[in-house]
Coordinates of C-alpha atoms in Angstrom, one line a residue:
X194 CA -11.2 10.7 -10.7
X195 CA -12.1 12.1 -14.2
X196 CA -14.7 9.4 -14.8
X197 CA -16.3 10.0 -11.4
X198 CA -16.3 13.7 -11.9
X199 CA -18.0 13.3 -15.3
X200 CA -20.7 11.2 -13.7
X201 CA -21.1 13.7 -11.0
X202 CA -21.6 16.6 -13.4
X203 CA -23.9 14.6 -15.7
X204 CA -26.1 13.5 -12.8
X205 CA -26.2 17.1 -11.4
X206 CA -27.3 18.3 -14.8
X207 CA -30.0 15.6 -15.2
X208 CA -31.4 15.7 -11.6
X209 CA -31.0 19.4 -11.0
X210 CA -30.7 21.3 -7.7
X211 CA -34.1 20.3 -6.5
X212 CA -33.5 16.5 -6.6
X213 CA -33.3 16.2 -2.9
X214 CA -36.6 18.0 -2.4
X215 CA -38.3 15.1 -4.2
X216 CA -37.0 12.6 -1.6
X217 CA -38.7 14.2 1.4
X218 CA -37.9 16.0 4.6
X219 CA -36.0 13.1 6.2
X220 CA -33.6 13.0 3.3
X221 CA -33.2 16.8 3.6
X222 CA -32.2 16.5 7.2
X223 CA -29.7 13.7 6.4
X224 CA -28.3 15.7 3.5
X225 CA -27.7 18.7 5.8
X226 CA -25.6 16.5 8.1
X227 CA -23.6 15.2 5.2
X228 CA -23.1 18.6 3.8
X229 CA -21.7 19.9 7.1
X230 CA -19.0 17.2 7.1
X231 CA -18.9 16.5 3.3
X232 CA -15.2 15.8 3.1
X233 CA -15.1 13.4 6.0
X234 CA -18.2 11.5 4.8
X235 CA -17.0 11.3 1.2
X236 CA -13.6 10.0 2.3
X237 CA -15.2 7.3 4.4
X238 CA -17.4 6.3 1.4
X239 CA -14.3 6.1 -0.8
X240 CA -12.1 4.4 1.7
X241 CA -14.5 1.7 3.0
X242 CA -15.8 -0.4 0.1
X243 CA -19.3 -0.9 1.6
X244 CA -21.2 0.8 -1.2
X245 CA -21.0 0.4 -4.9
X246 CA -19.1 3.2 -6.6
X247 CA -22.1 4.3 -8.7
X248 CA -23.9 5.2 -5.4
X249 CA -20.9 6.9 -4.0
X250 CA -20.8 9.0 -7.2
X251 CA -24.5 9.9 -7.1
X252 CA -25.2 10.5 -3.4
X253 CA -23.1 13.8 -3.4
X254 CA -25.3 15.1 -6.2
X255 CA -28.4 14.6 -4.2
X256 CA -27.1 16.1 -1.0
X257 CA -25.6 19.2 -2.8
X258 CA -21.8 18.6 -2.3
X259 CA -19.8 21.2 -4.1
X260 CA -17.6 20.0 -7.0
X261 CA -14.2 21.0 -5.5
X262 CA -14.9 18.9 -2.4
X263 CA -16.2 16.0 -4.5
X264 CA -13.1 16.0 -6.8
X265 CA -10.5 16.4 -4.0
X266 CA -12.1 13.7 -1.8
X267 CA -12.4 11.4 -4.8
X268 CA -8.8 11.9 -5.8
X269 CA -7.5 11.3 -2.2
X270 CA -10.0 8.6 -1.4
X271 CA -9.2 6.3 -4.3
X272 CA -5.5 6.3 -3.8
X273 CA -5.4 3.9 -0.8
X274 CA -7.9 1.6 -2.5
X275 CA -5.8 1.6 -5.6
X276 CA -2.7 0.7 -3.7
X277 CA -4.5 -2.1 -1.7
X278 CA -6.0 -3.6 -4.9
X279 CA -2.5 -3.5 -6.5
X280 CA -1.0 -5.3 -3.6
X281 CA -3.9 -7.8 -3.7
X282 CA -3.2 -8.4 -7.4
X283 CA 0.5 -8.9 -6.7
X284 CA -0.5 -11.4 -4.0
X285 CA -2.8 -13.1 -6.4
X286 CA 0.0 -13.5 -8.9
X287 CA 2.1 -15.1 -6.2
X288 CA -0.7 -17.5 -5.2
X289 CA -1.3 -18.5 -8.9
X290 CA 2.5 -19.0 -9.5
X291 CA 2.5 -21.5 -6.6
X292 CA -0.2 -23.5 -8.4
X293 CA -2.4 -23.8 -5.4
X294 CA -6.1 -23.1 -5.1
X295 CA -7.2 -19.5 -5.0
X296 CA -8.0 -18.2 -1.5
X297 CA -9.1 -14.6 -0.9
X298 CA -7.5 -14.8 2.6
X299 CA -4.1 -15.1 1.0
X300 CA -4.6 -11.9 -1.0
X301 CA -6.4 -9.8 1.6
X302 CA -4.0 -10.0 4.5
X303 CA -4.7 -8.6 7.9
X304 CA -2.2 -5.8 7.2
X305 CA -4.2 -4.6 4.2
X306 CA -7.6 -4.9 6.0
X307 CA -6.1 -3.1 9.0
X308 CA -4.9 -0.3 6.8
X309 CA -8.4 0.1 5.3
X310 CA -10.0 0.2 8.7
X311 CA -7.4 2.6 10.0
X312 CA -8.0 4.9 7.1
X313 CA -11.7 4.9 7.6
X314 CA -11.4 5.6 11.3
X315 CA -9.0 8.4 10.6
X316 CA -11.4 10.1 8.2
X317 CA -14.3 9.6 10.7
X318 CA -12.2 11.2 13.5
X319 CA -12.1 14.4 11.5
X320 CA -15.8 15.0 12.2
X321 CA -15.6 15.6 16.0
X322 CA -12.2 17.4 15.5
X323 CA -13.9 19.8 13.1
X324 CA -16.8 20.4 15.5
X325 CA -14.3 21.1 18.3
X326 CA -12.4 23.6 16.1
X327 CA -15.6 25.4 15.1
X328 CA -16.7 25.8 18.7
X329 CA -13.4 27.5 19.7

């Protein structure tokens, strides 16, 4: 979390507040949507390992996410991944101790993958819930 926050602050200092303006009007419209639901989007980006971490660290700079939101979602979002990778590492130790060939399937079990997908869906579900709460 500290390293990601330092990258965030450094990038914000280098690129400045007008960084998004240089990317064009479509980027501005996308950024507005992300800003409205920043916590949910950032949690999904942290929980689902589809994008490299350097992109996940820089995108919030360009869309203008506030530092407290960035830090809190980073801290919360990396915990499940850390647990999953720790479990995968423990599974790898078991596979290597048996002397067999390495197989990713033996480490990334359906339970771990299901947990990752469930966490991502849970964080996405917050978007319509937030919209419903704001309407009432």
